[in-house]
mmCIF file of C-alpha atoms and ligand atoms in Angstrom:
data_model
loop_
_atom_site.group_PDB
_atom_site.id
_atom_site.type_symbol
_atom_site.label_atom_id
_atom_site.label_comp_id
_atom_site.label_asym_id
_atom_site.label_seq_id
_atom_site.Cartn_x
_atom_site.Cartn_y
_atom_site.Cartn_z
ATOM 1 C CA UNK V 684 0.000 0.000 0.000
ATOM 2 C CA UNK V 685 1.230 3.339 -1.046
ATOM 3 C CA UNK V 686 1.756 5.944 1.995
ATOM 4 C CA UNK V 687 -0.493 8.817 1.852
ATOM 5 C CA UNK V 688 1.671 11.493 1.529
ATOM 6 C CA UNK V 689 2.390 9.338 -2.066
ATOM 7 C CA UNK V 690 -1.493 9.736 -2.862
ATOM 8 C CA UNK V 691 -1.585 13.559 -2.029
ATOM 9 C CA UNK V 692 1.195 14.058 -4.062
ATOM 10 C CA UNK V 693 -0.700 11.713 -7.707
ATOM 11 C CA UNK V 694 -3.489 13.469 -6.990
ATOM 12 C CA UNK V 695 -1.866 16.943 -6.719
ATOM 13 C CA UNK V 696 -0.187 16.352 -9.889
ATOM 14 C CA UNK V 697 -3.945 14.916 -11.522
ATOM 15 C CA UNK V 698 -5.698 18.344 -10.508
ATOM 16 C CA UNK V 699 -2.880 20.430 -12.103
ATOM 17 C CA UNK V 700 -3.209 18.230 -15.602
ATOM 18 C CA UNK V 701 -6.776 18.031 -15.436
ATOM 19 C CA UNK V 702 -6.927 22.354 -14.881
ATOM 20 C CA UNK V 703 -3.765 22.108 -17.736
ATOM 21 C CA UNK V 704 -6.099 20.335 -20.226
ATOM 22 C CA UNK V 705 -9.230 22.497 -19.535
ATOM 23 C CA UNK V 706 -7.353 25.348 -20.209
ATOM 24 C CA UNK V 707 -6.370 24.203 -23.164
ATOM 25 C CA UNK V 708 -9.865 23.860 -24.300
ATOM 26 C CA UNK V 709 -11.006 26.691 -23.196
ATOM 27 C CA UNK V 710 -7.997 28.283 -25.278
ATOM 28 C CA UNK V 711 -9.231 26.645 -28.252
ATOM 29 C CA UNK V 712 -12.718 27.990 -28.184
ATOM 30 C CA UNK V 713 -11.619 30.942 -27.822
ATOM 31 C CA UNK V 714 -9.208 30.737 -30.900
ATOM 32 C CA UNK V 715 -11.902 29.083 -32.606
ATOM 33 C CA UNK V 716 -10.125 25.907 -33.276
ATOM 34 C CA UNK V 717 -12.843 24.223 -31.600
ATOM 35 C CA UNK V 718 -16.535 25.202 -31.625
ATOM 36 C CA UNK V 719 -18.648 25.409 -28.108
ATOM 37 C CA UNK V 720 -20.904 23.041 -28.998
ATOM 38 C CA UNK V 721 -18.842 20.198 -29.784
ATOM 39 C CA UNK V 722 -17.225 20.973 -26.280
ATOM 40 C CA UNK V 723 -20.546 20.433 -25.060
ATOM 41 C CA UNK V 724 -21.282 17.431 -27.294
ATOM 42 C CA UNK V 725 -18.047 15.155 -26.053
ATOM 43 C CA UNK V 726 -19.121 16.649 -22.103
ATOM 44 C CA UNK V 727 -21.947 14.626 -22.749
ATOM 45 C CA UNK V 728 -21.000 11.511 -24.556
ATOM 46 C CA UNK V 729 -18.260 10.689 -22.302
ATOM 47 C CA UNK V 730 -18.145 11.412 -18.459
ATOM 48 C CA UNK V 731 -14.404 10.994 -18.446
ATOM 49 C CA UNK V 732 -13.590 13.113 -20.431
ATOM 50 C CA UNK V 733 -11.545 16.426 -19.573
ATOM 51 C CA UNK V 734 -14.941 18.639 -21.012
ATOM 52 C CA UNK V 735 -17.169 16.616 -18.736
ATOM 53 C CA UNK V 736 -15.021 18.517 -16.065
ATOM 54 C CA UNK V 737 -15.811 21.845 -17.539
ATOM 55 C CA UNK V 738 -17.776 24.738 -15.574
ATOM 56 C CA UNK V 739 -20.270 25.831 -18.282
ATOM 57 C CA UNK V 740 -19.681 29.292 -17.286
ATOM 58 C CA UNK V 741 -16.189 28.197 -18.381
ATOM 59 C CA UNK V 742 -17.481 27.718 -21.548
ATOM 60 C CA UNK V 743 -19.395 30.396 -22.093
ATOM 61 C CA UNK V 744 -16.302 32.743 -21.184
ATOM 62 C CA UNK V 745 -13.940 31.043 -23.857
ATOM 63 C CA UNK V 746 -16.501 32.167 -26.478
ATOM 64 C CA UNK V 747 -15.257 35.013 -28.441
ATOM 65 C CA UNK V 748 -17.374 38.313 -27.540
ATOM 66 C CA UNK V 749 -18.877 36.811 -24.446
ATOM 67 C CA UNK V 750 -18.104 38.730 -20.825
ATOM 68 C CA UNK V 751 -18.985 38.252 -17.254
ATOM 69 C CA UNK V 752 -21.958 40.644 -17.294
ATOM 70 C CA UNK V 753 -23.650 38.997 -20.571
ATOM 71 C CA UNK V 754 -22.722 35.477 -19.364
ATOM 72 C CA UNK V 755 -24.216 36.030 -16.141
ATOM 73 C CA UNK V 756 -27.795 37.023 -17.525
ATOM 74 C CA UNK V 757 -27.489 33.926 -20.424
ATOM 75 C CA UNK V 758 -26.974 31.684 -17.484
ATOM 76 C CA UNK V 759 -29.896 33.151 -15.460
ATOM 77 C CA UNK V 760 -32.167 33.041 -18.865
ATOM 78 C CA UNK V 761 -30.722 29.088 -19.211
ATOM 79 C CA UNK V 762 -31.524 28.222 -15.606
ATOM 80 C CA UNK V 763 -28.174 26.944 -14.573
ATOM 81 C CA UNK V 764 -26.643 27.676 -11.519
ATOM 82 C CA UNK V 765 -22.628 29.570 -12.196
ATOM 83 C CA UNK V 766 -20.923 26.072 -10.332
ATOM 84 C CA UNK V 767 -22.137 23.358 -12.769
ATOM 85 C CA UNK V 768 -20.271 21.105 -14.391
ATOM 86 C CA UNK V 769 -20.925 20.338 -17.980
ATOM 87 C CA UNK V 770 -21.224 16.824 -16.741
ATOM 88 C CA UNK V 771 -24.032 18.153 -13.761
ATOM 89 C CA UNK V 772 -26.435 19.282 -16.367
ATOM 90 C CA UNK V 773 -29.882 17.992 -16.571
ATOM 91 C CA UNK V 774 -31.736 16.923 -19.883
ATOM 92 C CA UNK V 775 -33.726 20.371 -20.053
ATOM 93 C CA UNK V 776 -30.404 22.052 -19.608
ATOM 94 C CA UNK V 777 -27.942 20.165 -22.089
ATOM 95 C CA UNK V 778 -31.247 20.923 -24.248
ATOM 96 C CA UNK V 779 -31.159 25.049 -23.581
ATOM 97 C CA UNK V 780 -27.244 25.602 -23.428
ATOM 98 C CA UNK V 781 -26.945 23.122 -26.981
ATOM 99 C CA UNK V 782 -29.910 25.218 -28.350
ATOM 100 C CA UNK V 783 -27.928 28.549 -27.324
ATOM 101 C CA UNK V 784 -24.719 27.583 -28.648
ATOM 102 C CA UNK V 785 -26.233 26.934 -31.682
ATOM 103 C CA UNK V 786 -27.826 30.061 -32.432
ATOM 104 C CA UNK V 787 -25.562 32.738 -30.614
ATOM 105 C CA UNK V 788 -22.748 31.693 -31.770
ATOM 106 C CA UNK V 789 -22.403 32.999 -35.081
ATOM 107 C CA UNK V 790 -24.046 36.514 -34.223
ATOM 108 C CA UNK V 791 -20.964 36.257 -31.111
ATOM 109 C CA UNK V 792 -18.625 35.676 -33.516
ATOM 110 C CA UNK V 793 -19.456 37.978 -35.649
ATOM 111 C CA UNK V 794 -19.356 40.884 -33.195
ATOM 112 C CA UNK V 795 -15.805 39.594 -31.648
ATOM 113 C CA UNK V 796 -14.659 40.068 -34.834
ATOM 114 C CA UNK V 797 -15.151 43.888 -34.938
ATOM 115 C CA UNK V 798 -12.925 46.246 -33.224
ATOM 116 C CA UNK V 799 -15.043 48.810 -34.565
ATOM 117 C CA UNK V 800 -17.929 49.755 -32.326
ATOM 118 C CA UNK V 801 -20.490 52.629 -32.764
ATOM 119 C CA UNK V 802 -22.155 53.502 -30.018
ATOM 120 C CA UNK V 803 -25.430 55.652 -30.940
ATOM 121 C CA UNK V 804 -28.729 57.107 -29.561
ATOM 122 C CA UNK V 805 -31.277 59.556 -28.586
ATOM 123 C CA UNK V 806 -30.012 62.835 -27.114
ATOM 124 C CA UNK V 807 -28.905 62.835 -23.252
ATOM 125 C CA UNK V 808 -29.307 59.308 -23.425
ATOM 126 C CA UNK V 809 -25.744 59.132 -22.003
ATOM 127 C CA UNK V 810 -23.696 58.420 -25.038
ATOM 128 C CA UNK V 811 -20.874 61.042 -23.911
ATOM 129 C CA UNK V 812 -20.981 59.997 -20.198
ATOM 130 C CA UNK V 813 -20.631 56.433 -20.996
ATOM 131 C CA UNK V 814 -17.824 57.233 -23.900
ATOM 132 C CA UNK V 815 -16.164 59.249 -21.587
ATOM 133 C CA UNK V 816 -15.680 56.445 -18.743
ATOM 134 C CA UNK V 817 -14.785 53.689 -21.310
ATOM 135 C CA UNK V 818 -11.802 56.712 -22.165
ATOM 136 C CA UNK V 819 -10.631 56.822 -18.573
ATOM 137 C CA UNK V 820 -11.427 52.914 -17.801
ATOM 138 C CA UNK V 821 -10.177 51.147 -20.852
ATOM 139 C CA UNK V 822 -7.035 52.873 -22.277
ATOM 140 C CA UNK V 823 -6.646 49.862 -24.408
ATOM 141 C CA UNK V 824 -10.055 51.434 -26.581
ATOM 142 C CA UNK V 825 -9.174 54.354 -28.845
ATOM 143 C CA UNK V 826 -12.189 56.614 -28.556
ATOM 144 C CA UNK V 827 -12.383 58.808 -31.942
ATOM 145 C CA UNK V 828 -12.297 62.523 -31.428
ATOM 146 C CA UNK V 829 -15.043 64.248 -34.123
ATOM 147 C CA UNK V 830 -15.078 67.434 -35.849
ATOM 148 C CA UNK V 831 -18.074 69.956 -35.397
ATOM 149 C CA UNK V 832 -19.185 72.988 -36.483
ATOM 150 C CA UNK V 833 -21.017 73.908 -33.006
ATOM 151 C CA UNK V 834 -19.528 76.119 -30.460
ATOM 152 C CA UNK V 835 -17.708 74.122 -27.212
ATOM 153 C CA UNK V 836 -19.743 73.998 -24.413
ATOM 154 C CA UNK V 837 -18.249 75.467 -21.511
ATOM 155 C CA UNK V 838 -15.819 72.987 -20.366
ATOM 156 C CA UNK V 839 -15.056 71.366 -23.138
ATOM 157 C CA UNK V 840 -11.572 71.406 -24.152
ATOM 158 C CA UNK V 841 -10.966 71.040 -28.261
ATOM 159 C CA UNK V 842 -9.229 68.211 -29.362
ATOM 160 C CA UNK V 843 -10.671 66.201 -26.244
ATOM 161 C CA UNK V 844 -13.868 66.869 -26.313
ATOM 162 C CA UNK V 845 -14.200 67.709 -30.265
ATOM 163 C CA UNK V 846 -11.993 69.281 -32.716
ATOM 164 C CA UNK V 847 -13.966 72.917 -33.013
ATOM 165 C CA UNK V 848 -13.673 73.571 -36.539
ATOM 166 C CA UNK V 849 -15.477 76.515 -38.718
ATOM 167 C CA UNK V 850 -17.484 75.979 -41.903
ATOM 168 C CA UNK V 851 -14.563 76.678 -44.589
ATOM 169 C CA UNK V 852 -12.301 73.910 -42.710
ATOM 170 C CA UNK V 853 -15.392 71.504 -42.325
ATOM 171 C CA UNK V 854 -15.265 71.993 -46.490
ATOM 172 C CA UNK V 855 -11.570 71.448 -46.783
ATOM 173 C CA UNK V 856 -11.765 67.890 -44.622
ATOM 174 C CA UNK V 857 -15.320 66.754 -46.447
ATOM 175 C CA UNK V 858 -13.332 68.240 -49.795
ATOM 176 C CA UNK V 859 -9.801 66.198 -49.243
ATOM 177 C CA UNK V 860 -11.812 62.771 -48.246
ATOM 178 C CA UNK V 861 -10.478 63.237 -44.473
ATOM 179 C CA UNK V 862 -14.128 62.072 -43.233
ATOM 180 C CA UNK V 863 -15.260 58.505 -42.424
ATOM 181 C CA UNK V 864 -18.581 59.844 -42.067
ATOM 182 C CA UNK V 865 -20.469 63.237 -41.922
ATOM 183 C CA UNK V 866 -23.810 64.260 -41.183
ATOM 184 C CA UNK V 867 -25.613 67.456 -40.459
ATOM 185 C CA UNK V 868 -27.016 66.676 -36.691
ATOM 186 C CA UNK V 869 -30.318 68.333 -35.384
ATOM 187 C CA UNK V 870 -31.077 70.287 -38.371
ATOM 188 C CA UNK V 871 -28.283 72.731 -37.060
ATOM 189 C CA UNK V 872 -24.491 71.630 -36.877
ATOM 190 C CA UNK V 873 -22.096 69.282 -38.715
ATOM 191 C CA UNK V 874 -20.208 66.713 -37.191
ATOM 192 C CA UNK V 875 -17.686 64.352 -38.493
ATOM 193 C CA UNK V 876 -15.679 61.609 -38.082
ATOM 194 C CA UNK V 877 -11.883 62.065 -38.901
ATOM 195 C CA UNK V 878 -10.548 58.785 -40.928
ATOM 196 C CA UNK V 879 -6.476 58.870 -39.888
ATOM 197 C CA UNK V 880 -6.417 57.901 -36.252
ATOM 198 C CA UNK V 881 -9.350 54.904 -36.781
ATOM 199 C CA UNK V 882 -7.003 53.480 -39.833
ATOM 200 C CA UNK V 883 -4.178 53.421 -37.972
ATOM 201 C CA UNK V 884 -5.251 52.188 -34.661
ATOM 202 C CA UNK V 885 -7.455 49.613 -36.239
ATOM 203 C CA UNK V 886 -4.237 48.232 -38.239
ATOM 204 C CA UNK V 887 -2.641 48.210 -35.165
ATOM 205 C CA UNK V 888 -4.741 46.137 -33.595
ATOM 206 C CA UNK V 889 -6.554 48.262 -31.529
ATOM 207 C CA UNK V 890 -10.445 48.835 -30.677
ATOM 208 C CA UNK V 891 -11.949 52.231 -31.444
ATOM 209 C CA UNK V 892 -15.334 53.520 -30.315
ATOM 210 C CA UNK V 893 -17.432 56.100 -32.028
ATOM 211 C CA UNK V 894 -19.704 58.287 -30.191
ATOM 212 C CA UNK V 895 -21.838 59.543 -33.274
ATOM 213 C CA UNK V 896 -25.594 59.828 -34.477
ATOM 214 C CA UNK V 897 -28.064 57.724 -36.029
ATOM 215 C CA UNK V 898 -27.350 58.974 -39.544
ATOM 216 C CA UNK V 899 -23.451 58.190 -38.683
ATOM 217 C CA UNK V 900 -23.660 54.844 -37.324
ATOM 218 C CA UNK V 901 -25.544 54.440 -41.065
ATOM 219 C CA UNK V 902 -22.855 55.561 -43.026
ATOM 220 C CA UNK V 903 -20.199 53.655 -41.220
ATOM 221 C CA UNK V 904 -22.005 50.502 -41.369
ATOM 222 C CA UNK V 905 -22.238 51.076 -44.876
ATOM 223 C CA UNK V 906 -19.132 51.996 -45.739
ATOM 224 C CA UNK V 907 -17.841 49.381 -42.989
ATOM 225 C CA UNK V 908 -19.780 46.583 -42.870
ATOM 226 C CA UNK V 909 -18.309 44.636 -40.392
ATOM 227 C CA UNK V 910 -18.767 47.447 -37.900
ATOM 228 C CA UNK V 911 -20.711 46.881 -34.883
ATOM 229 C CA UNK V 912 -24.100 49.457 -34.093
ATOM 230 C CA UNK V 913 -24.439 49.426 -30.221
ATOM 231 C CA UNK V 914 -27.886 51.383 -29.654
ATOM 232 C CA UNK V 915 -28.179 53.330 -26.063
ATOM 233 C CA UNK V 916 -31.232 53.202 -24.792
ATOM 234 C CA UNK V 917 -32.558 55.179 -21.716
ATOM 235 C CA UNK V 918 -34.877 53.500 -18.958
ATOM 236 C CA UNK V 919 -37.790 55.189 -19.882
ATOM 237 C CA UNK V 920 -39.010 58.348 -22.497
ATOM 238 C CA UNK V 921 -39.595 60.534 -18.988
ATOM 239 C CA UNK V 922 -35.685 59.485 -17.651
ATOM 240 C CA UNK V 923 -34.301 61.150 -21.086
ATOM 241 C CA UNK V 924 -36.505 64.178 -20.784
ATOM 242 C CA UNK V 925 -34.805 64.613 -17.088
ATOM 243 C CA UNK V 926 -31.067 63.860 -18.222
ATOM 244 C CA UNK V 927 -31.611 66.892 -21.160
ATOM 245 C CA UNK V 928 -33.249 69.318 -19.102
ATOM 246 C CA UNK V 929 -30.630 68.603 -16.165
ATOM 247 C CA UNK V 930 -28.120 68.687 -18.292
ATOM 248 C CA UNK V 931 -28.985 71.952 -18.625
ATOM 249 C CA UNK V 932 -26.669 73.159 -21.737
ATOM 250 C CA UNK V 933 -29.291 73.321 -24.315
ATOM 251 C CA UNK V 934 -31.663 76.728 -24.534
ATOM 252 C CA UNK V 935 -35.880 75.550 -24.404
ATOM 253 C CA UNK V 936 -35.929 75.819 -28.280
ATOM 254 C CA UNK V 937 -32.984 73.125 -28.720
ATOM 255 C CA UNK V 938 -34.312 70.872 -26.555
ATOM 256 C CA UNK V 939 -37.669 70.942 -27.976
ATOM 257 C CA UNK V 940 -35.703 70.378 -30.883
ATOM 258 C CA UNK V 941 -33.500 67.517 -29.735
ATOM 259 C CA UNK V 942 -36.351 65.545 -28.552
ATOM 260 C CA UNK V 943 -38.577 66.059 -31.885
ATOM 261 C CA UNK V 944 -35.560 64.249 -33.213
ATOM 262 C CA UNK V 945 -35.003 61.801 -30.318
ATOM 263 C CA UNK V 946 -38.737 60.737 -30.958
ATOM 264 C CA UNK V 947 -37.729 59.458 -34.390
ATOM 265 C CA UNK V 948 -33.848 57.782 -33.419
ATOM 266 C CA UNK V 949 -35.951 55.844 -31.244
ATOM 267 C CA UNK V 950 -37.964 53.970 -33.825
ATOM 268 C CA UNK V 951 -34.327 53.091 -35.594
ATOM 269 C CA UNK V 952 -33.341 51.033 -32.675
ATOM 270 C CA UNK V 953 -33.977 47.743 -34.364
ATOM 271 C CA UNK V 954 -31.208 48.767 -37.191
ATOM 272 C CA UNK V 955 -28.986 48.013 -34.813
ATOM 273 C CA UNK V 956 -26.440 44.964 -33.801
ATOM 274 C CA UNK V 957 -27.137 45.296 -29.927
ATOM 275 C CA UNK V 958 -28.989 47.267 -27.436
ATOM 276 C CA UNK V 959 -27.821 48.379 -24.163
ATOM 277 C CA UNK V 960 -30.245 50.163 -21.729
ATOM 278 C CA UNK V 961 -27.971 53.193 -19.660
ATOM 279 C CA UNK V 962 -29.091 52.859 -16.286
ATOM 280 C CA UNK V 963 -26.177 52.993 -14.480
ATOM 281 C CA UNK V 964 -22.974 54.260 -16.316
ATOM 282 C CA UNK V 965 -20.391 51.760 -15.490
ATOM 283 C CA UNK V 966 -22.505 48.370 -16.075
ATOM 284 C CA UNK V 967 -23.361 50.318 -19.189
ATOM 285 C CA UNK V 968 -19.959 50.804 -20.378
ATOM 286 C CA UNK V 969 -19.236 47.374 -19.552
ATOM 287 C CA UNK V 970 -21.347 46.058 -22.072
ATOM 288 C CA UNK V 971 -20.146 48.081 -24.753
ATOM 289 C CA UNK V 972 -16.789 46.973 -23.720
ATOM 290 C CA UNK V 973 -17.686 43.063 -23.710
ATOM 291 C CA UNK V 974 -18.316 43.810 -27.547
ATOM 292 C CA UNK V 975 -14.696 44.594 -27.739
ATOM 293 C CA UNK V 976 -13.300 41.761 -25.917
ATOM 294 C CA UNK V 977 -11.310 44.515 -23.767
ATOM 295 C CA UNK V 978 -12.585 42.595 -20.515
ATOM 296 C CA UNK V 979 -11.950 39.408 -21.540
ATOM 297 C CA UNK V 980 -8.601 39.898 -22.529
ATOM 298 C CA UNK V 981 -8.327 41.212 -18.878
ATOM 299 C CA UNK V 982 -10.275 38.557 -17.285
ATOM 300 C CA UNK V 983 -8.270 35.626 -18.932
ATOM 301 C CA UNK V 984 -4.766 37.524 -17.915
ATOM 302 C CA UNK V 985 -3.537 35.396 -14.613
ATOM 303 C CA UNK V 986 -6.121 32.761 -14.741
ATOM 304 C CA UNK V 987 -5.364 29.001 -15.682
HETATM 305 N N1 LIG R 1158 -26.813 56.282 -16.250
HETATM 306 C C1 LIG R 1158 -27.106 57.555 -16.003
HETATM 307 N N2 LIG R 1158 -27.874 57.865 -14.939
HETATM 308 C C2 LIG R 1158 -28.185 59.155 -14.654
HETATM 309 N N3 LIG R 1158 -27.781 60.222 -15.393
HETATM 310 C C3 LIG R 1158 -27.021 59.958 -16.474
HETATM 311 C C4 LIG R 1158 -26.646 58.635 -16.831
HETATM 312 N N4 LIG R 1158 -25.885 58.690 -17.953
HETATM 313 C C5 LIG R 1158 -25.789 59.992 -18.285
HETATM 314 N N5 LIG R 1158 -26.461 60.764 -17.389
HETATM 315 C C6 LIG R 1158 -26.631 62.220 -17.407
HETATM 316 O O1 LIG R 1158 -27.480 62.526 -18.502
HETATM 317 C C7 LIG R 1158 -27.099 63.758 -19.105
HETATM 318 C C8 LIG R 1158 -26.884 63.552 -20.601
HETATM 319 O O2 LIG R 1158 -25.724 62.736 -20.789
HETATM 320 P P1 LIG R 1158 -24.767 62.932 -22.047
HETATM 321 O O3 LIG R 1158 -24.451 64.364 -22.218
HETATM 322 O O4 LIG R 1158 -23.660 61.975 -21.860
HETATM 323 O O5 LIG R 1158 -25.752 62.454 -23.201
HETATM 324 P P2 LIG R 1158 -25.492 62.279 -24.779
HETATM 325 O O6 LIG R 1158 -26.233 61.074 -25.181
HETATM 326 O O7 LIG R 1158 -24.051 62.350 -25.074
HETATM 327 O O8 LIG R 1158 -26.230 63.555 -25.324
HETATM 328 P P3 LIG R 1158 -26.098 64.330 -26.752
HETATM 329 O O9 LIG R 1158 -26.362 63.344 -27.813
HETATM 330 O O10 LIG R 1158 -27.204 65.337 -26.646
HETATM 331 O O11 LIG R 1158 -24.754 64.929 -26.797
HETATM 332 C C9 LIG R 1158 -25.850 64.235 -18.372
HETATM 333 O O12 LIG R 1158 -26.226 65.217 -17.427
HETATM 334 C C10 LIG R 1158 -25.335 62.977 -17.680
HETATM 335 O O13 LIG R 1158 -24.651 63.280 -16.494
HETATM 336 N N1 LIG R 1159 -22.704 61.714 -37.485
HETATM 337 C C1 LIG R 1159 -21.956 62.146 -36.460
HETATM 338 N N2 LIG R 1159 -22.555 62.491 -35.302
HETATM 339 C C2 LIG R 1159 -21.781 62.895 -34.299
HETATM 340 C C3 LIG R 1159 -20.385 62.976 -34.407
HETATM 341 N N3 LIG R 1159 -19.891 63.420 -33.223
HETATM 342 C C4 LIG R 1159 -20.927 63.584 -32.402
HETATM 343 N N4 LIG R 1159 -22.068 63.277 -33.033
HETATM 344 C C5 LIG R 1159 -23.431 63.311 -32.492
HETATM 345 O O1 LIG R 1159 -23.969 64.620 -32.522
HETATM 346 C C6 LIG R 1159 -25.001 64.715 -31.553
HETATM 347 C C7 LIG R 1159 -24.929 66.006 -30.818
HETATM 348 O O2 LIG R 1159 -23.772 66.045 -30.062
HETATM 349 P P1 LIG R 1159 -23.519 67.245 -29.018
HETATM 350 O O3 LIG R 1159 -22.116 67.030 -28.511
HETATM 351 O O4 LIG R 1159 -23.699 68.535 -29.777
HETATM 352 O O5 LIG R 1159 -24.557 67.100 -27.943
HETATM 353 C C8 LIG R 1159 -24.858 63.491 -30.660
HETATM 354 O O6 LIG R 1159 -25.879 62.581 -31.036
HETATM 355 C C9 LIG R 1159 -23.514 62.940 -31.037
HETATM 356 O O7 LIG R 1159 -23.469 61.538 -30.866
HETATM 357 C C10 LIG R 1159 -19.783 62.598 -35.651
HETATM 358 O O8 LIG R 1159 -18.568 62.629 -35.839
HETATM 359 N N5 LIG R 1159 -20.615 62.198 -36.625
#
């Protein structure tokens, strides 16, 4: 008989190959060398196997595009506690998480492929406010800077905030090609989207977020098809009215104004890739970010 400091030591060494090869599943999912589903498939056909072993939320992580805050609510909607096993699943369950798998996956892959995200929506819905944190959360993102026509708002800085520009320079950059996109925005100013810096930091790998209207997000997707179209929602029609009057920077007129066109951006929400209600800033920004695979490269830094 073997003494059993001998046993603790085999089965030591069996945990760290056993964690070794899930890892390396879970590293082929995620570099698509191996779909979910037929992770799922050999869990189930074979109890001894190293997916049997497999946390599902495991799973669900290794898939490109997916984060903790979108994983979390698929796993509430699937009925499956965050512990189980691939092997612990009941019939109903294999059935829901196979069925998921199946149809998510290629809209997931298709938005982990993207570095480019727009993120668009009614006035005061919190597009700049949730921009503005992903700038000062997620260096990694490259949030474009536009061009306007308008006057800065008092404390915004040009160049951060927007490149204040006049008419006759507006012409030179629509004139010379330097736009991505244009648009004239509530019937008044025009705002654009410089080209240079999105080229460059999406050939070097990096993800870039536009902050830009409905009309925008149009023309990129258009002239960028593989562009994602995040749509921000607010909580409710009364919550937006609040965030643009307390926002305060608009005169009666351009509010009215704003919201006769936030009335019709509304009905365009179904153009879009995603939705992501803004109730609270940061689990807002979150989401957008999950689209980038920003916090996943994060999360999977120091694990397995
Ligand atoms: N989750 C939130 N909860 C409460 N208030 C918010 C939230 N997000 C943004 N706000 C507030 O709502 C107001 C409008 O936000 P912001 O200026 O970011 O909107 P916007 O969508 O960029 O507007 P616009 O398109 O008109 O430029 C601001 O006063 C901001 O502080
Ligand atoms: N089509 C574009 N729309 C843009 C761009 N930059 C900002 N915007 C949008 O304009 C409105 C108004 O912005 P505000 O700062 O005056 O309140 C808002 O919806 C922005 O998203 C752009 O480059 N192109």
């Amino acid at each position: 008989m073997k003494p059993p400091e001998v046993d603790r030591v085999a089965a030591s060494r069996a945990a760290v190959a056993a964690r070794r090869a899930r890892a390396a599943v879970k590293r082929a999912v995620t570099e698509r060398r191996l779909s979910a589903v037929s992770v799922l498939d050999t869990a189930l056909s074979s109890t001894e196997s190293v997916e049997a072993t497999m946390r599902v939320r495991d799973l669900l992580m290794s898939i490109p595009g997916l984060g903790p805050v979108r994983v979390d609510r698929v796993m509430e909607r699937l009925g499956i506690a965050s512990s189980k096993r691939l092997s612990g699943l009941g019939v109903h369950q294999q059935q829901r998480l196979r069925e998921f798998l199946l149809k998510r996956a290629p809209q997931v892959e298709r938005a982990a492929q993207s570095r480019l995200v727009v993120l668009a929506g009614p006035t005061a819905v919190g597009k700049g406010t949730v921009s503005t944190y992903i700038r000062e959360n997620y260096p990694d993102v490259l949030l474009s800077v536009s061009a306007t026509t308008r006057a800065p708002r008092p404390g915004e800085v040009d160049g951060v905030s927007y490149y204040f520009i006049d008419d006759a320079e507006f012409d030179r950059m629509i004139d010379e090609g330097e736009f991505l996109e244009w648009a004239v925005v509530h019937n008044k100013s025009r705002y654009g989207t410089p080209r240079g810096p999105i080229d460059a930091a999406l050939a070097s790998g990096r993800s870039v977020l536009l902050e830009i209207d409905i009309q925008g997000a149009r023309l990129v997707k258009a002239a960028m098809p593989e562009a994602t179209l995040v749509f921000l929602l607010p909580p409710t029609w009364e919550e937006l009215v609040r965030r643009l009057i307390g926002r305060g920077t608009e005169t009666l007129e351009e509010q009215e104004r704003r919201l006769t066109t936030a009335r019709v951006e509304l009905a365009a929400q179904d153009e879009f890739d995603h939705r992501v209600v803004n109730r609270d800033v940061q689990a807002a920004a979150a989401e957008v970010v999950e689209l980038m695979q920003i916090q996943k490269a994060i999360d999977l830094r120091g694990k397995e």
